[in-house]
Coordinates of C-alpha atoms in Angstrom, one line a residue:
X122 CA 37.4 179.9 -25.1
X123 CA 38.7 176.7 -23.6
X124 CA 35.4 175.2 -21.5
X125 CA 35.4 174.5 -18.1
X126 CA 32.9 171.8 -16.4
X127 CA 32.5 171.5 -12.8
X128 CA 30.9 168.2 -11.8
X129 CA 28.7 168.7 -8.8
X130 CA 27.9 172.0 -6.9
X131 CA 28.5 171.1 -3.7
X132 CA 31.2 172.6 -0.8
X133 CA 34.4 172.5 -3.8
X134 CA 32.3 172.4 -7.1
X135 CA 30.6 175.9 -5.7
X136 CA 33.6 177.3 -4.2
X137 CA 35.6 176.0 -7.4
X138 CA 33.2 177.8 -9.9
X139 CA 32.7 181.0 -7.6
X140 CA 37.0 181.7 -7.3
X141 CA 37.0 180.9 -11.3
X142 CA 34.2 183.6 -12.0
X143 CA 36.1 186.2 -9.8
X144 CA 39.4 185.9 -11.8
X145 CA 39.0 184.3 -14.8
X146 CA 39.6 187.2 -17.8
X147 CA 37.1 188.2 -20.3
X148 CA 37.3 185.7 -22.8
X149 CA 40.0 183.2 -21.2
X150 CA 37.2 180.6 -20.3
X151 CA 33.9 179.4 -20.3
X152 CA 32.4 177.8 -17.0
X153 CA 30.0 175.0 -16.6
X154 CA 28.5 173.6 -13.4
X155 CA 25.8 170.4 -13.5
X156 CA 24.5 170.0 -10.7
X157 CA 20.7 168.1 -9.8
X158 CA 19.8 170.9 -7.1
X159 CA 20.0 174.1 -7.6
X160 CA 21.8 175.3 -4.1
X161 CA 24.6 174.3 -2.4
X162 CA 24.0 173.1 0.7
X163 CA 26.3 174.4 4.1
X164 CA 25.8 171.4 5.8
X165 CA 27.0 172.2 9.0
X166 CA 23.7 174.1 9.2
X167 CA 21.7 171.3 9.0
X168 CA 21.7 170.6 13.1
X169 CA 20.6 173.5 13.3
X170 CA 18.1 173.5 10.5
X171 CA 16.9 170.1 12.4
X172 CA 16.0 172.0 16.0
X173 CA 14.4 175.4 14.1
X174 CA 17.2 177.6 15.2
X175 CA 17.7 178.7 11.3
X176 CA 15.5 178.4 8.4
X177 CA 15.9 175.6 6.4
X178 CA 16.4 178.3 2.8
X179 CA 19.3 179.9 4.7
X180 CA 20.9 176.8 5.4
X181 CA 20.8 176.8 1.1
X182 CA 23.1 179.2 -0.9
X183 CA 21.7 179.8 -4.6
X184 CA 23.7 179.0 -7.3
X185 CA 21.9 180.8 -10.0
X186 CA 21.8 183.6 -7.5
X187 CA 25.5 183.4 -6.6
X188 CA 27.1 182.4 -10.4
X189 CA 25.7 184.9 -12.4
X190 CA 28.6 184.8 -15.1
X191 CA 29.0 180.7 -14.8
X192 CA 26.6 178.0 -16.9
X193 CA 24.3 176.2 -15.2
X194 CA 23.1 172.6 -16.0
X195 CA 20.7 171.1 -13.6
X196 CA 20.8 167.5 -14.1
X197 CA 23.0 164.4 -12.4
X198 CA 26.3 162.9 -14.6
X199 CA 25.6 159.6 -15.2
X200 CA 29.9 159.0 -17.1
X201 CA 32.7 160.5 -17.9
X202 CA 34.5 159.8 -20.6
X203 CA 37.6 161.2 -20.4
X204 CA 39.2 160.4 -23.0
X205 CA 36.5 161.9 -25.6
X206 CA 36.1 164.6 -23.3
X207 CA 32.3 164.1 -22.8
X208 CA 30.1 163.4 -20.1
X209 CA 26.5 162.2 -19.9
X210 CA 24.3 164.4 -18.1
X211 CA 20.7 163.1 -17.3
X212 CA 17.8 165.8 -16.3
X213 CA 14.9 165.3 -14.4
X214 CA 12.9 165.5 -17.3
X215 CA 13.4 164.1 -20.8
X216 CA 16.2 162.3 -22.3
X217 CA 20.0 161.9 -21.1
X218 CA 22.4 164.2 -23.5
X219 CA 26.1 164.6 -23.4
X220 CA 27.9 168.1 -22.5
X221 CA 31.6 168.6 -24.2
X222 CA 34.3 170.4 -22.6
X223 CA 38.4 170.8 -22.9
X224 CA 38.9 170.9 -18.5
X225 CA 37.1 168.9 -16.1
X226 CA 36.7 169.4 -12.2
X227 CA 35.4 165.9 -10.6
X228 CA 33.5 167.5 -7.4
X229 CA 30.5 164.8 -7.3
X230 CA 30.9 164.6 -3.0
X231 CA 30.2 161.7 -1.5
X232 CA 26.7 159.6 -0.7
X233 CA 25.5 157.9 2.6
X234 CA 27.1 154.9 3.5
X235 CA 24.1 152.6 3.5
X236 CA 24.4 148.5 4.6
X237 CA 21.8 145.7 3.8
X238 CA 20.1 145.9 7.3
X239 CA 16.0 144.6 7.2
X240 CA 14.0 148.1 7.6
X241 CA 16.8 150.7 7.4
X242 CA 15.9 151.5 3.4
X243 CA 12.3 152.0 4.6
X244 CA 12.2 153.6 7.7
X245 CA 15.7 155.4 8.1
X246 CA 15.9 159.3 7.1
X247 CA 19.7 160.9 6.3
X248 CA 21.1 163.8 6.9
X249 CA 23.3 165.5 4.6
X250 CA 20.4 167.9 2.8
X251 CA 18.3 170.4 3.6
X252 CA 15.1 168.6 2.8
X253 CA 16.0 165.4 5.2
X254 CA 16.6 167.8 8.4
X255 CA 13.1 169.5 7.9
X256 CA 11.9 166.3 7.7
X257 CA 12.9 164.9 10.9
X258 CA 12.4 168.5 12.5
X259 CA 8.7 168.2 11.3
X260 CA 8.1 164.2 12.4
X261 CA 9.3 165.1 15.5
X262 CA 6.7 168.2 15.7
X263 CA 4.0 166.1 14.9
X264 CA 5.1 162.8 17.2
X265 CA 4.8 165.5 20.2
X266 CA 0.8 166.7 18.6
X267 CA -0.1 162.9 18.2
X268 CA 1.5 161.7 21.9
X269 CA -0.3 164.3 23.6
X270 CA -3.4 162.8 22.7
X271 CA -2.4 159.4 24.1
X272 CA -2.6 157.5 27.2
X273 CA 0.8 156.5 28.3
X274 CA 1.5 153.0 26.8
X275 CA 3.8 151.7 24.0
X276 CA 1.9 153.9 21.6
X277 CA 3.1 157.0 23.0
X278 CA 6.5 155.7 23.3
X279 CA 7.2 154.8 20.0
X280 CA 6.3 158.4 18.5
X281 CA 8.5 160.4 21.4
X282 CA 11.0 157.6 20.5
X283 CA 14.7 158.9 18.2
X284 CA 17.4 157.4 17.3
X285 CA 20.5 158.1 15.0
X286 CA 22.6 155.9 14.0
X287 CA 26.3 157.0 13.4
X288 CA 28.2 158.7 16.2
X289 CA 30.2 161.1 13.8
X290 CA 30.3 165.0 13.5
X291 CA 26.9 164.6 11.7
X292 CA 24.8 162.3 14.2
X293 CA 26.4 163.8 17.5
X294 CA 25.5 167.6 16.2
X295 CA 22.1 166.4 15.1
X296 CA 21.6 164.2 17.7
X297 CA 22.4 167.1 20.4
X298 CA 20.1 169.6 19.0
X299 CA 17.2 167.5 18.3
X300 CA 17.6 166.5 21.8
X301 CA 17.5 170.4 22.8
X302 CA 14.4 170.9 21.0
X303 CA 12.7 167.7 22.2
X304 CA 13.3 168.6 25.7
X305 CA 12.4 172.8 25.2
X306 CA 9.2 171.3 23.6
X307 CA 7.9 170.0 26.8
X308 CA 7.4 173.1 28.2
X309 CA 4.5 173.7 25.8
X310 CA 3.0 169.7 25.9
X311 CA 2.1 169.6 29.5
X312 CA 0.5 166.3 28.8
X313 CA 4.0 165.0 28.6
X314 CA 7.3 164.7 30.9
X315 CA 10.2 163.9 30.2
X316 CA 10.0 160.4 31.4
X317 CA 8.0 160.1 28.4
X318 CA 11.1 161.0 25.9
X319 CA 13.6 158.2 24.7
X320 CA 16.4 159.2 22.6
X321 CA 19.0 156.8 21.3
X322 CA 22.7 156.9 19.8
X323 CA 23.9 154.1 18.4
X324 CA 27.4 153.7 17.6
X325 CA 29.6 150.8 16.3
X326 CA 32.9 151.9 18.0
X327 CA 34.2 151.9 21.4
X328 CA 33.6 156.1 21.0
X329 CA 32.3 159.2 19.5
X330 CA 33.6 162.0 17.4
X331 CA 36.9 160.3 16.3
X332 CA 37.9 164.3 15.2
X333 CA 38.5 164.5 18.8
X334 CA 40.9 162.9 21.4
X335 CA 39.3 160.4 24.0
X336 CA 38.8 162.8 27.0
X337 CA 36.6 164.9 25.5
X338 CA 35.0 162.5 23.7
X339 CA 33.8 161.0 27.1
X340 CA 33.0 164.0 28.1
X341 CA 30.4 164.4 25.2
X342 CA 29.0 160.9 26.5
X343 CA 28.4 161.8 29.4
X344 CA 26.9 165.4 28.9
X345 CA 24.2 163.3 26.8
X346 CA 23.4 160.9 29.2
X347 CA 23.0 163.7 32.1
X348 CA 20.3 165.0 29.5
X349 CA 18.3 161.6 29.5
X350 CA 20.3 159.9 26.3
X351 CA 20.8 156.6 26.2
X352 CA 24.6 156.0 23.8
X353 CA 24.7 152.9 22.9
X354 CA 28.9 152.5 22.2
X355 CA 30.1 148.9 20.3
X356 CA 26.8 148.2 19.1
X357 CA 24.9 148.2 16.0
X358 CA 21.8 148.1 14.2
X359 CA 20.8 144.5 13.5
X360 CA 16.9 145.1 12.2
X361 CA 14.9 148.6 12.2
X362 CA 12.0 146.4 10.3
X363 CA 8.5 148.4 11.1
X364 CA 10.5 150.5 13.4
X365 CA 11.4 148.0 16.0
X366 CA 15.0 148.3 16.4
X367 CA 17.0 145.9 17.3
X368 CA 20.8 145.8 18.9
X369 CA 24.1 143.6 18.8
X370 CA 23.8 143.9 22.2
X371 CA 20.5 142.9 22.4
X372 CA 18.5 145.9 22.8
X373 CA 15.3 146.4 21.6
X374 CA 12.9 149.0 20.9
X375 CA 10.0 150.6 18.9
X376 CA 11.2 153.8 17.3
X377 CA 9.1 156.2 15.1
X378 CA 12.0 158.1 13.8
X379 CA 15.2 156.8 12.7
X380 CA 18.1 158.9 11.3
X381 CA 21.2 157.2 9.3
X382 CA 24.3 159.8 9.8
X383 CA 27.1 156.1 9.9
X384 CA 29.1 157.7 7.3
X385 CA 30.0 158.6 4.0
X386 CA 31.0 156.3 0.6
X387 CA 32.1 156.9 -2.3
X388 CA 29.8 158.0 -4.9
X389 CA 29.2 155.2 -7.9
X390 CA 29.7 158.1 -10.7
X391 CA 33.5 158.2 -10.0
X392 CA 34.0 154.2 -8.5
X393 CA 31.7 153.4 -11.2
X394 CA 31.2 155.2 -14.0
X395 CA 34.3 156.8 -15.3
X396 CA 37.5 156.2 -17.1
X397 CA 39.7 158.5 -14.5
X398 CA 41.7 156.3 -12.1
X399 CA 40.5 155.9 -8.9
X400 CA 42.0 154.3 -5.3
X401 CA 41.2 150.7 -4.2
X402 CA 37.9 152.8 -2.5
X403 CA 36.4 153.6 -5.0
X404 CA 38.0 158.0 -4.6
X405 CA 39.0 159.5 -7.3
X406 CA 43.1 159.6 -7.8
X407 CA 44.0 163.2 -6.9
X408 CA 47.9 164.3 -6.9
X409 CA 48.5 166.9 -4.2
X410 CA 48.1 169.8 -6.3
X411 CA 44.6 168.7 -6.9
X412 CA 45.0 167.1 -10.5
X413 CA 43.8 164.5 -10.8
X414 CA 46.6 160.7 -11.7
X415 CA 49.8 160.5 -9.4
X416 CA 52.7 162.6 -9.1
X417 CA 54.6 160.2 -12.0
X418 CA 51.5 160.4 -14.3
X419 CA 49.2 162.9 -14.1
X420 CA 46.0 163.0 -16.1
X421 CA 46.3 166.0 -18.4
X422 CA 43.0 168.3 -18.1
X423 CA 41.2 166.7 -15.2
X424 CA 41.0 167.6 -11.4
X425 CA 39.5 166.7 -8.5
X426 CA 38.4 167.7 -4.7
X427 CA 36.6 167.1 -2.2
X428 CA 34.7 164.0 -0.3
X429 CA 35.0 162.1 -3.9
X430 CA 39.1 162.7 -4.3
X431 CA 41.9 161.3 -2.2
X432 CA 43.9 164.2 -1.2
X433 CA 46.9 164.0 0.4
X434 CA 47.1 165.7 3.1
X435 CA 50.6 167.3 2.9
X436 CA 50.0 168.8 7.0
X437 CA 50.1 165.4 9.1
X438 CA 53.4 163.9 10.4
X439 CA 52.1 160.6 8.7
X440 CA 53.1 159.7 5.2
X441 CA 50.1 158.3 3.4
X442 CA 47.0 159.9 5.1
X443 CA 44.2 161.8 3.3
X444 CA 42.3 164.9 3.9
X445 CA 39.6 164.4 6.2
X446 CA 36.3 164.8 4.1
X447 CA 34.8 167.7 5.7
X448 CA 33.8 171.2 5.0
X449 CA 36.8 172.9 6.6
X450 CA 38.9 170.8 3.7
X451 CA 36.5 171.1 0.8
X452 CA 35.5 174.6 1.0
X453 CA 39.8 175.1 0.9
X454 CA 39.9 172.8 -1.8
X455 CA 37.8 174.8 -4.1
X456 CA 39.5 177.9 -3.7
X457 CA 42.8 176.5 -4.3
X458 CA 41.7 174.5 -6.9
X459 CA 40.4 177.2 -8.8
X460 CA 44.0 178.9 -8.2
X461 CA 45.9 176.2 -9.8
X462 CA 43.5 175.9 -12.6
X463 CA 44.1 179.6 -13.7
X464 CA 47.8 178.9 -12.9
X465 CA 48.6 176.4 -15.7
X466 CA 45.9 178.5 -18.2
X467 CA 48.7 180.8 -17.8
X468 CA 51.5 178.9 -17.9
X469 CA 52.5 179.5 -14.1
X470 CA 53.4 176.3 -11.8
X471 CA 51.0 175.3 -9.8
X472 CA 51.4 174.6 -6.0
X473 CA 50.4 171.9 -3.4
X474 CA 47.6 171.7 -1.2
X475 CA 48.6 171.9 2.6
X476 CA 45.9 173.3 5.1
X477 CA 46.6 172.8 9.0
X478 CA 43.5 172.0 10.7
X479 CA 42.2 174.9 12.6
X480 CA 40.4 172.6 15.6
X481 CA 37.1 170.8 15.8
X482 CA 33.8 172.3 17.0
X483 CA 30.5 170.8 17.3
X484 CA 27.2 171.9 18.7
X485 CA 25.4 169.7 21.2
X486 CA 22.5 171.7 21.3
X487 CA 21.1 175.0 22.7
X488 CA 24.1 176.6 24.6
X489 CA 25.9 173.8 24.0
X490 CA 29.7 172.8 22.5
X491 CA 32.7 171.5 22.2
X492 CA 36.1 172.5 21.1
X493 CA 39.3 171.1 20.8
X494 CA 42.4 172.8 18.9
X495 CA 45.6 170.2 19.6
X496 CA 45.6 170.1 23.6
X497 CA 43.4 172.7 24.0
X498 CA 39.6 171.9 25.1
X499 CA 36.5 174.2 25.9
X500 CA 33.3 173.1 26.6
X501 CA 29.8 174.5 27.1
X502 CA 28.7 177.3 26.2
X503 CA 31.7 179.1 25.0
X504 CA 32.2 176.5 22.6
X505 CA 28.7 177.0 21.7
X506 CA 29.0 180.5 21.1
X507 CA 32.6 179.8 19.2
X508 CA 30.3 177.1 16.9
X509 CA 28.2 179.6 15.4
X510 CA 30.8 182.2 15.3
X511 CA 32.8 180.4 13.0
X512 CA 29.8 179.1 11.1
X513 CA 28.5 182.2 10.0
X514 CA 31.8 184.0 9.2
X515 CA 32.4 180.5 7.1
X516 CA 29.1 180.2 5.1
X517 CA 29.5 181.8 2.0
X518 CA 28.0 185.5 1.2
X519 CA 26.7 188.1 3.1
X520 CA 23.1 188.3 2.2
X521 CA 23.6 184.1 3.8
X522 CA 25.1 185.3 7.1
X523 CA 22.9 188.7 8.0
X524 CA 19.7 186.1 7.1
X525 CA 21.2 183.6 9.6
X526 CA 22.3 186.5 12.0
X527 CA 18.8 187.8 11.7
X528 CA 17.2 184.3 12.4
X529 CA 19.3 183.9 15.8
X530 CA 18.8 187.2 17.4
X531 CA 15.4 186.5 16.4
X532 CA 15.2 183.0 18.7
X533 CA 16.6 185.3 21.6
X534 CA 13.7 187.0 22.5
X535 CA 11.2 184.7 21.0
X536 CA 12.7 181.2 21.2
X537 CA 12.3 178.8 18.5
X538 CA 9.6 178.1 16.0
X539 CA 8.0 175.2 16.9
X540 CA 5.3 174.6 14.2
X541 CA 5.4 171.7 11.7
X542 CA 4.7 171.8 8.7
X543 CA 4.7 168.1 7.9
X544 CA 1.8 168.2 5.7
X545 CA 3.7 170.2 2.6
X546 CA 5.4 166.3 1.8
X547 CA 1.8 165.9 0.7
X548 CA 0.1 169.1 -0.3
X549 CA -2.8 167.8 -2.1
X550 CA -3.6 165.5 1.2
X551 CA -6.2 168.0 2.2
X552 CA -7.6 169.3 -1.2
X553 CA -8.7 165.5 -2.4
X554 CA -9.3 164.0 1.1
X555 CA -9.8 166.7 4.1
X556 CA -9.3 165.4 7.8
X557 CA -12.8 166.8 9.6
X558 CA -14.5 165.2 6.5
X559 CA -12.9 161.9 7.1
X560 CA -13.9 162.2 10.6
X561 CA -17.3 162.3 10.6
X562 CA -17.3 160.0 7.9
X563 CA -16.4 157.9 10.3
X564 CA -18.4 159.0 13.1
X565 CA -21.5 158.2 10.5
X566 CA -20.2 155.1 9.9
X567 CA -19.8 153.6 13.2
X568 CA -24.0 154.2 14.8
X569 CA -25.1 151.9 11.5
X570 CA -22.5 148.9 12.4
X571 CA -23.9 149.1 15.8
X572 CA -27.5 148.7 14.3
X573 CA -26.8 146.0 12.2
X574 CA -25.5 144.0 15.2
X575 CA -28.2 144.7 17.2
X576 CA -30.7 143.1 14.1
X577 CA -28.5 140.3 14.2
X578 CA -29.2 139.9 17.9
X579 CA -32.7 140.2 17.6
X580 CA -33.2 138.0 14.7
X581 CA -31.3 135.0 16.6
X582 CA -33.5 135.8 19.5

C-alpha cells in the first residue's frame, strides 16, 4: 500500500485524513497523521470557550476517537525531506526518529505572529487553543474573587483590567464575549460596579475586522464602546513589561491580563525546515488544485492546505490573491484535498479549488453579532443566533454538536458557569503547600516580630 502522511491535525490535516478514511479502498493506502495534540481544535469555539458558554472538551474533537482506521503519531515534525521522502518527527518523550512515506500532505497551520515588544513574551496569553481560552476565562474568575476583597485603588484596577491586542476575527470575538462575561459577572460581585471594569482593544490599523466592509465595522466600534470598551484604533503596543502597558499614542496602563490575537505567521517547519518551495512569506507553494510547486512545475507526491499553503483563490475578481486563512477555507480544503488525492491514485484528473465565500459572522458576546454576506448586513441578535447556528452545523460530528447543543440550552435556564478553576495549572499547589496553613503561618509569625520590637524599645530605654 502506497503510505500517506498528513502533517498536522488541524482544520485540513483532520478533515484531509477523515474524507481519505471514508473512501479510500481496502488496501489502496495507508494513512498517517503526526500531530503533538491529540484533538483538533474548532477554533471558532474558543470565544465562546473563553466566556463559559461551552466546555472547553467540546470545543476539542478527538482524533483517536474520530480516525479509527488512520495512524496516529503524536509528536511535532521537526523536516521534511522531500526528496528522500522522510520526515523527522520529535515526541514529547525520548528521542527524534524519522517516519517514511510515498505521499505527503503539508497541513502544519500557522503560529502567532509574535514581535520583539519588552513584556509581551512574559505576560501576554494567545488564543488559538483550547488550553489558552480556559486560561484567560479562569484569570479573569479569579481577578473578580481577588478585587472583591480590595479597597478601590490601583490594585483593584489592575486585576479587573483586559486587554487584547489584535483587532481581527479572533480578538474582536474574544474580546466581545469576555466583555459579556465580565459585565454578567457583576451581578454576583456586589462589591464591584462597573466603573470598576477596564477593558481595552488595541489595534494597529485605522479599523477592525478587515473581513468586513467599513460601515459595519464602525458599527462594531461603537457597540463596544456603548458597553464600556475603550478601542484604541492606530495604535500599538510599545512595552507590556510587569503588565504596565504602554501605547504609540501615549496611553498607559496597569493590566493583569493581556491577550495576543495580532495575527498569524508562517510556521518555521515549512519557511524553515523543508526542501518544498515556499513564497517570499515563508507559505508553502501550493498550485490551485492543492499540489504543492506551480502550475509549470509541480512537485510530484506532495500537497498542501491550509493557513501554511498559498492557495489561490480562483473566486475573487483579482488575479494574484490567496485564500483567506480561515476555517471556512481550510475545513473546504481538506475535503477537497482528499478528493484530488484519491483522484490521481486512480488515474482521474484532478480539479481546482474555487469556494465563494459564504459571508462573515462574528459573535460579540451574549446576544450579540454581526453579519455581512456582500451588501447585506444584520446585526444583533439575529446575527448572534445565525453565529451559532452555523457553528454547530460546521463543527465536525454529531456526538460534537448535540454536546455543544446540550451545553447551550443548558446556559438558558441556568446561565453560565462561573467557577474557576485556575488552580488545576498547578495541582500539587495545595498538596505540598496548603493556603489556610500558610495563613496562619503567617498570623504566628507576625505577634513575635511585634515582641522583638518592643525588646528593642525597652532595651534602648
Amino acid at each position: 500500500m502506497r503510505k500517506i502522511l498528513v502533517v498536522g491535525g488541524g482544520y485540513a490535516g483532520f478533515y484531509t485524513a477523515w474524507r481519505l478514511e471514508k473512501k479510500l479502498r481496502r488496501g489502496e493506502a495507508e494513512v498517517t497523521v503526526v500531530d503533538p495534540r491529540p484533538y483538533m481544535t474548532y477554533q471558532p469555539f474558543l470565544p465562546e470557550v473563553l466566556a463559559g458558554s461551552i466546555e472547553a472538551r467540546h470545543a476539542a474533537v478527538s482524533l483517536r476517537r474520530h480516525l479509527r482506521k488512520t495512524k496516529l503519531l503524536a509528536g511535532t515534525v521537526t523536516s521534511i525531506d522531500h526528496a528522500h521522502r522522510t520526515v523527522t518527527v520529535r515526541p514529547a518523550q525520548g528521542p527524534d526518529f524519522a517516519v517514511g512515506y510515498d505521499i505527503i500532505v503539508v497541513t502544519a497551520g500557522a503560529t502567532t505572529r509574535k514581535f520583539a515588544i519588552p513584556g509581551v513574551a512574559e505576560q501576554a496569553i494567545g488564543m488559538k487553543h483550547v488550553e489558552e481560552a480556559v486560561a484567560i476565562r479562569d484569570r479573569l474568575l479569579t481577578a473578580f474573587d481577588q478585587a472583591a476583597v480590595l479597597e478601590p485603588g490601583p490594585q483593584r484596577q489592575r486585576l479587573l483590567t483586559v486587554t487584547f491586542v489584535g483587532g481581527g476575527f479572533s480578538g474582536v470575538e474574544g474580546f466581545g464575549e469576555l466583555l459579556s462575561l465580565a459585565t454578567g459577572l457583576l451581578k454576583s460581585y456586589p462589591e464591584l460596579s462597573p466603573a470598576d471594569l477596564a477593558f481595552h482593544l488595541v489595534e494597529a490599523k485605522d479599523r477592525i475586522l478587515p473581513e468586513v466592509t467599513d460601515g459595519p465595522g464602525r458599527w462594531v466600534v461603537r457597540s463596544l464602546e456603548k458597553r464600556g470598551a475603550q478601542v484604541h484604533l492606530n495604535s500599538q503596543v510599545v512595552s507590556a513589561k510587569d503588565g504596565h502597558v504602554v501605547l504609540s499614542d501615549g496611553t498607559e496602563f496597569d493590566s493583569e491580563l493581556i491577550v495576543w490575537t495580532a495575527g498569524n505567521a508562517a510556521t518555521p517547519l515549512v519557511h524553515k525546515h523543508t526542501d518544498l518551495p515556499v513564497d517570499h512569506r515563508g507559505l508553502l507553494q501550493v498550485r490551485a488544485d492543492l499540489r504543492v510547486g506551480t502550475e509549470t512545475d509541480p512537485v510530484p507526491d506532495a500537497w498542501g492546505a491550509g493557513d501554511d499553503a498559498a492557495v489561490p483563490d480562483l473566486a475573487s475578481p483579482t488575479h494574484d490573491v490567496l485564500t483567506v486563512p480561515n476555517a471556512q477555507h481550510a475545513v473546504r480544503q481538506g475535503k477537497h484535498l482528499a478528493r484530488n488525492l484519491l483522484a490521481t491514485l486512480r488515474g482521474r484528473p484532478t480539479k481546482d479549488y474555487v469556494h465563494h465565500s459564504l459571508g462573515s459572522v462574528a459573535t460579540l458576546g451574549l446576544g450579540r453579532g454581526i453579519f455581512q454576506y456582500r451588501r447585506i448586513v444584520i446585526k444583533g441578535f439575529p446575527a448572534w443566533l445565525m453565529h451559532r447556528g452555523y457553528h454547530v452545523l460546521a463543527v465536525p460530528t454529531w456526538e460534537r454538536k448535540i454536546r455543544v447543543l446540550a451545553i447551550w440550552l443548558t446556559a438558558l435556564f441556568y446561565g453560565r458557569d462561573i467557577v474557576s478553576l485556575a488552580s488545576v495549572q498547578h495541582p500539587r499547589e495545595a498538596f505540598v503547600n496548603d493556603g489556610y496553613a500558610r495563613a496562619i503561618a503567617a498570623e504566628e509569625e507576625a505577634p513575635k516580630v511585634e515582641v522583638v520590637e518592643s525588646q528593642k524599645v525597652a532595651t534602648a530605654a
